[in-house]
Short mmCIF file of C-alpha atoms in Angstrom, two decimals:
data_model
loop_
_atom_site.label_atom_id
_atom_site.label_comp_id
_atom_site.label_asym_id
_atom_site.label_seq_id
_atom_site.Cartn_x
_atom_site.Cartn_y
_atom_site.Cartn_z
CA MET A 1 72.70 42.74 87.02
CA GLY A 2 69.81 43.84 89.22
CA LYS A 3 66.68 45.31 87.72
CA VAL A 4 67.24 48.92 86.63
CA ILE A 5 64.28 51.21 87.33
CA ALA A 6 64.19 54.75 85.92
CA ILE A 7 61.87 57.15 87.77
CA ALA A 8 61.01 60.05 85.49
CA ALA A 9 58.80 63.10 85.02
CA GLU A 10 58.85 65.74 82.31
CA LYS A 11 57.27 68.29 84.67
CA GLY A 12 59.07 69.37 87.81
CA GLY A 13 57.54 69.48 91.27
CA VAL A 14 55.48 66.29 90.96
CA GLY A 15 57.31 64.47 93.77
CA LYS A 16 59.46 62.22 91.60
CA THR A 17 62.34 62.28 94.07
CA THR A 18 59.99 61.53 96.97
CA ILE A 19 58.87 58.37 95.18
CA ALA A 20 62.46 57.42 94.27
CA VAL A 21 63.87 57.90 97.78
CA ASN A 22 61.01 56.21 99.62
CA LEU A 23 60.92 53.30 97.18
CA ALA A 24 64.68 52.80 97.49
CA THR A 25 64.73 53.03 101.29
CA ILE A 26 61.72 50.74 101.79
CA LEU A 27 63.19 48.13 99.45
CA ALA A 28 66.60 48.32 101.14
CA SER A 29 65.50 48.50 104.79
CA PRO A 30 65.83 45.37 106.94
CA VAL A 31 62.77 43.12 107.01
CA GLU A 32 62.53 43.50 110.78
CA ALA A 33 62.22 47.28 110.27
CA GLY A 34 59.35 46.86 107.81
CA GLY A 35 61.40 46.88 104.61
CA LYS A 36 62.17 44.26 101.98
CA GLY A 37 65.84 43.63 102.80
CA LYS A 38 67.01 44.08 99.20
CA LYS A 39 70.36 45.43 98.05
CA VAL A 40 69.63 48.77 96.36
CA LEU A 41 71.79 51.24 94.45
CA LEU A 42 70.15 54.67 94.15
CA ILE A 43 71.60 56.89 91.41
CA ASP A 44 70.77 60.60 91.56
CA THR A 45 71.03 62.15 88.09
CA ASP A 46 69.29 65.45 88.83
CA GLU A 47 71.62 68.42 89.32
CA GLN A 48 69.30 69.70 92.08
CA CYS A 49 70.70 66.78 94.15
CA ASN A 50 67.46 66.45 96.11
CA ALA A 51 67.70 62.67 96.46
CA CYS A 52 71.16 63.10 97.99
CA MET A 53 69.98 65.76 100.40
CA ASN A 54 66.90 63.76 101.39
CA LEU A 55 69.30 61.03 102.51
CA GLY A 56 71.29 63.45 104.67
CA LEU A 57 74.11 64.73 102.43
CA SER A 58 74.80 68.42 102.91
CA PHE A 59 75.80 71.11 100.40
CA LYS A 60 79.31 70.83 101.80
CA ASP A 61 79.35 67.07 101.28
CA LEU A 62 78.25 67.42 97.66
CA PHE A 63 80.79 70.13 96.86
CA GLU A 64 83.59 68.08 98.42
CA LEU A 65 82.61 65.05 96.32
CA ASP A 66 82.87 67.24 93.22
CA GLN A 67 86.25 68.91 93.74
CA ASP A 68 88.77 66.94 91.72
CA ASN A 69 89.17 65.18 88.40
CA ASN A 70 88.05 61.94 90.03
CA ALA A 71 84.82 63.46 91.33
CA ARG A 72 82.51 60.94 92.97
CA ASN A 73 79.26 61.60 91.14
CA CYS A 74 77.10 60.35 88.28
CA GLY A 75 78.58 62.77 85.72
CA ARG A 76 81.76 60.74 85.70
CA MET A 77 80.03 57.47 84.83
CA ILE A 78 78.00 59.14 82.06
CA LEU A 79 80.99 60.65 80.26
CA ASP A 80 83.71 58.08 80.98
CA ASN A 81 83.02 54.43 80.03
CA SER A 82 86.10 53.29 81.96
CA THR A 83 84.76 54.61 85.28
CA ASP A 84 84.88 52.06 88.08
CA MET A 85 81.45 52.58 89.63
CA ARG A 86 82.76 51.32 92.97
CA GLU A 87 84.86 54.49 93.20
CA ILE A 88 81.85 56.80 92.90
CA THR A 89 79.44 54.79 95.07
CA LEU A 90 78.83 55.89 98.66
CA LYS A 91 78.17 53.26 101.34
CA ASP A 92 76.51 53.70 104.72
CA VAL A 93 74.87 56.95 103.64
CA VAL A 94 72.02 56.02 105.98
CA PRO A 95 73.57 53.88 108.75
CA GLU A 96 70.21 52.31 109.63
CA ILE A 97 69.92 51.00 106.05
CA PRO A 98 73.23 49.23 105.28
CA ASN A 99 71.83 47.70 102.08
CA LEU A 100 71.33 51.17 100.53
CA TYR A 101 74.13 52.55 98.32
CA LEU A 102 74.20 55.91 96.54
CA ILE A 103 75.83 57.41 93.47
CA PRO A 104 75.35 61.14 94.03
CA SER A 105 74.59 63.84 91.54
CA SER A 106 76.41 67.14 91.10
CA PHE A 107 75.34 70.76 90.97
CA ARG A 108 77.59 70.96 87.88
CA LEU A 109 75.88 68.13 86.01
CA MET A 110 74.82 70.64 83.34
CA TYR A 111 78.35 70.40 81.93
CA ALA A 112 77.90 66.68 81.32
CA GLU A 113 74.65 67.50 79.54
CA ARG A 114 76.45 70.01 77.33
CA ALA A 115 79.11 67.45 76.47
CA LEU A 116 76.48 64.92 75.43
CA THR A 117 74.64 67.53 73.39
CA ASP A 118 77.81 68.56 71.60
CA TYR A 119 79.09 65.09 70.81
CA SER A 120 76.31 62.54 70.92
CA HIS A 121 73.51 63.73 68.63
CA LYS A 122 72.90 65.83 65.57
CA TRP A 123 69.25 66.54 64.90
CA VAL A 124 67.52 67.29 61.62
CA ASP A 125 63.84 67.75 60.89
CA GLU A 126 62.82 65.83 57.80
CA ASN A 127 59.21 65.29 56.68
CA ASP A 128 57.97 66.21 60.18
CA GLU A 129 59.75 63.27 61.73
CA ILE A 130 62.63 63.21 64.22
CA HIS A 131 65.82 61.62 62.99
CA ALA A 132 68.97 61.15 65.03
CA ALA A 133 72.48 60.46 63.86
CA ILE A 134 73.93 58.62 66.78
CA TYR A 135 77.58 58.60 67.86
CA GLU A 136 79.12 56.21 70.35
CA GLU A 137 78.94 58.76 73.17
CA ALA A 138 75.11 58.65 73.08
CA LEU A 139 75.12 55.18 74.59
CA SER A 140 78.05 55.75 76.91
CA LEU A 141 76.17 54.76 80.05
CA ARG A 142 75.26 51.37 78.55
CA LYS A 143 78.97 50.78 78.07
CA THR A 144 79.76 51.95 81.59
CA PHE A 145 77.16 49.55 82.97
CA ALA A 146 78.52 46.71 80.84
CA ASN A 147 82.05 47.42 82.10
CA ASN A 148 80.77 47.27 85.69
CA LYS A 149 78.58 44.20 85.40
CA GLU A 150 80.29 42.33 88.24
CA PHE A 151 79.70 45.26 90.61
CA LEU A 152 76.11 45.80 89.49
CA ASP A 153 75.33 42.09 89.86
CA PHE A 154 75.61 42.66 93.63
CA PHE A 155 72.37 44.68 93.66
CA ASP A 156 68.78 43.51 93.47
CA TYR A 157 67.65 46.94 92.28
CA ILE A 158 69.30 49.95 90.67
CA ILE A 159 66.94 52.93 90.99
CA ILE A 160 67.64 56.06 88.95
CA ASP A 161 66.14 59.38 90.00
CA SER A 162 66.20 61.27 86.71
CA ARG A 163 66.01 64.94 85.83
CA PRO A 164 62.56 66.57 85.43
CA SER A 165 63.02 67.11 81.71
CA VAL A 166 63.56 65.55 78.33
CA SER A 167 67.34 65.61 78.00
CA GLN A 168 70.42 63.80 76.77
CA ILE A 169 71.24 62.61 80.28
CA ASN A 170 67.74 61.20 80.65
CA GLU A 171 68.19 59.39 77.37
CA CYS A 172 71.29 57.71 78.82
CA MET A 173 69.30 56.74 81.91
CA LEU A 174 66.39 55.29 79.98
CA ALA A 175 68.73 53.41 77.65
CA VAL A 176 69.92 51.23 80.55
CA ALA A 177 66.55 50.74 82.28
CA ASN A 178 64.34 47.67 82.44
CA SER A 179 61.41 49.46 84.05
CA LEU A 180 60.06 53.00 83.80
CA ILE A 181 57.97 54.73 86.46
CA VAL A 182 56.55 58.05 85.27
CA VAL A 183 55.35 60.20 88.18
CA THR A 184 52.52 62.68 87.78
CA GLU A 185 50.66 64.96 90.12
CA PRO A 186 46.86 65.38 89.82
CA SER A 187 46.80 68.28 87.37
CA TYR A 188 46.13 68.60 83.65
CA ASP A 189 49.53 70.29 83.18
CA SER A 190 51.21 67.22 84.60
CA LEU A 191 49.19 64.89 82.35
CA PHE A 192 50.50 66.80 79.34
CA GLY A 193 53.97 66.17 80.78
CA ILE A 194 53.28 62.41 80.65
CA GLU A 195 52.18 62.71 77.05
CA THR A 196 55.32 64.66 76.16
CA LEU A 197 57.61 62.16 77.90
CA PHE A 198 56.11 59.00 76.47
CA GLY A 199 55.69 60.51 73.01
CA PHE A 200 59.28 61.69 72.85
CA TRP A 201 60.83 58.45 74.07
CA ASP A 202 58.72 56.18 71.90
CA LYS A 203 59.77 58.15 68.84
CA VAL A 204 63.42 58.70 69.72
CA MET A 205 64.11 55.17 70.92
CA GLY A 206 62.69 53.82 67.69
CA LYS A 207 64.65 56.22 65.53
CA ILE A 208 68.01 55.53 67.13
CA GLY A 209 67.49 51.78 66.96
CA LEU A 210 67.39 50.93 70.66
CA GLU A 211 65.39 47.79 71.30
CA VAL A 212 64.38 48.51 74.87
CA ASP A 213 61.50 46.49 76.30
CA TYR A 214 60.28 48.57 79.23
CA ALA A 215 57.81 47.59 81.89
CA GLU A 216 56.13 51.00 81.83
CA SER A 217 53.96 52.51 84.54
CA VAL A 218 52.40 55.76 85.76
CA VAL A 219 52.18 56.67 89.46
CA LEU A 220 49.89 59.44 90.73
CA ASN A 221 51.42 61.48 93.56
CA LYS A 222 50.15 64.25 95.87
CA PHE A 223 46.56 63.01 95.64
CA ASN A 224 43.77 64.61 97.70
CA LYS A 225 40.51 62.65 97.55
CA ASP A 226 38.50 65.75 98.45
CA SER A 227 39.68 67.78 95.44
CA SER A 228 37.36 67.88 92.42
CA VAL A 229 40.23 68.25 89.95
CA HIS A 230 42.19 65.45 91.63
CA LYS A 231 39.16 63.17 91.24
CA GLN A 232 38.99 64.10 87.56
CA ILE A 233 42.63 63.15 87.03
CA LEU A 234 42.11 59.84 88.85
CA ALA A 235 39.05 59.15 86.68
CA ILE A 236 41.11 59.75 83.51
CA LEU A 237 43.91 57.46 84.67
CA THR A 238 41.53 54.68 85.71
CA GLY A 239 39.25 55.04 82.67
CA ASP A 240 36.23 55.94 84.81
CA HIS A 241 33.91 57.71 82.37
CA SER A 242 31.28 58.33 85.04
CA ASN A 243 33.02 61.59 86.00
CA ASP A 244 31.18 64.04 83.73
CA ARG A 245 33.45 66.97 84.65
CA VAL A 246 36.37 65.58 82.67
CA PRO A 247 36.84 67.54 79.40
CA ASP A 248 36.14 65.48 76.27
CA TYR A 249 39.66 66.06 74.88
CA ALA A 250 41.19 64.45 77.95
CA TRP A 251 39.75 61.02 77.22
CA GLU A 252 41.18 61.09 73.71
CA ILE A 253 44.63 62.36 74.67
CA PHE A 254 45.22 60.63 78.00
CA GLY A 255 42.88 57.65 77.91
CA GLU A 256 45.62 55.20 76.91
CA TYR A 257 47.41 55.64 80.24
CA LYS A 258 44.78 53.61 82.08
CA ASN A 259 46.73 50.57 80.85
CA LEU A 260 49.88 51.83 82.57
CA PHE A 261 48.42 53.39 85.70
CA ILE A 262 49.36 51.88 89.07
CA ASN A 263 46.06 52.34 90.86
CA VAL A 264 47.50 53.22 94.26
CA PRO A 265 47.33 57.03 94.45
CA ILE A 266 49.96 58.47 96.79
CA LYS A 267 48.25 60.82 99.24
CA GLU A 268 49.62 64.19 100.19
CA SER A 269 51.16 63.98 103.65
CA GLN A 270 52.73 66.37 106.11
CA TRP A 271 54.78 63.43 107.37
CA VAL A 272 56.54 63.00 104.04
CA LEU A 273 57.22 66.74 103.82
CA ARG A 274 58.58 66.83 107.35
CA ARG A 275 60.87 63.84 106.79
CA SER A 276 62.17 65.42 103.58
CA ALA A 277 62.95 68.62 105.47
CA ASP A 278 64.68 66.61 108.20
CA ALA A 279 66.63 64.59 105.58
CA VAL A 280 65.60 61.30 107.20
CA PRO A 281 63.73 58.56 105.27
CA ILE A 282 60.22 57.97 106.61
CA ILE A 283 60.86 54.27 107.25
CA ILE A 284 63.48 55.02 109.94
CA ASN A 285 61.94 54.98 113.43
CA PRO A 286 58.50 56.07 112.22
CA ASN A 287 55.97 57.41 114.68
CA LYS A 288 52.42 56.03 114.79
CA ASN A 289 51.13 58.30 112.01
CA GLU A 290 54.14 57.61 109.79
CA ARG A 291 53.80 53.83 110.26
CA GLU A 292 50.16 54.05 109.23
CA TYR A 293 51.07 56.13 106.19
CA ILE A 294 53.68 53.58 105.12
CA ARG A 295 51.23 50.70 105.70
CA THR A 296 48.33 52.25 103.80
CA THR A 297 50.17 54.11 101.05
CA PHE A 298 53.74 53.12 100.24
CA MET A 299 53.54 49.40 100.95
CA PRO A 300 50.47 48.93 98.69
CA LEU A 301 52.37 50.83 95.98
CA VAL A 302 55.38 48.51 96.36
CA GLU A 303 53.16 45.42 96.22
CA GLU A 304 51.36 46.68 93.11
CA LEU A 305 54.68 47.46 91.42
CA TYR A 306 55.73 43.87 92.15
CA LYS A 307 52.47 42.56 90.76
CA GLU A 308 52.82 44.57 87.53
CA GLY A 309 56.43 43.43 86.98
CA ILE A 310 57.91 46.89 87.52
CA LEU A 311 59.95 45.63 90.48
#
């Protein structure tokens, strides 16, 4: 099975989907087009369906994929271990990137979340620690993946764009992952989101007995080098104590993330926003400015992720 990479954020609006879509399309694009020529399966597990729409699927497309009992979306593979993942995987979503495959999300994914909440976990608070009584449904996606090993062996990478939350569905996603990329924006609110996400998963994974050895990382998105606050956040993540405007508490709470930080800040760009609005990946027929952005921003990120064992 290819390497499974979960891309997560506890806080919404940090650009998690932007990272997921651009990483997937750059990895899957032909080498002659500036990509890596890898076989990539992108799984959208966010009910906002933004990854799907960034690749060109319309509201109509998504509703049509969700109309019958054999709906072609990720909710089916989460709740039904016997799902043949071939049946819910879309090919040629982006004709220029034939190596890119997609399992779409659904606007009704909340019902899968409710089913997992009802049947997979019962929570009790005992001595200020979290305990979980786990039922088989909690690890349903691991079983689905195991049942589809031959299909998943086809891919070099399986990239999961998760929900911006701590949720049962995200637990299923993380339970099958080899690597974890946590995306943050340069704000203190977003740093607290990192702390919440890592703290929750470290505790829960231990309590439910999952022995998952992640290659963990933090990626900083929407960075503006001219912003004072952005420079403070970068200083925290790199462990640069020369920035005397960083509050003292921040070093104590967030200082540990310097060991996980991928030191390639992703700059804010009108080109990325425009491509998202046009529902066309930036690597397809880029203009001069877009090529430079890919060369100086996304490709260094990909190379650093390789170097750190995330990819």
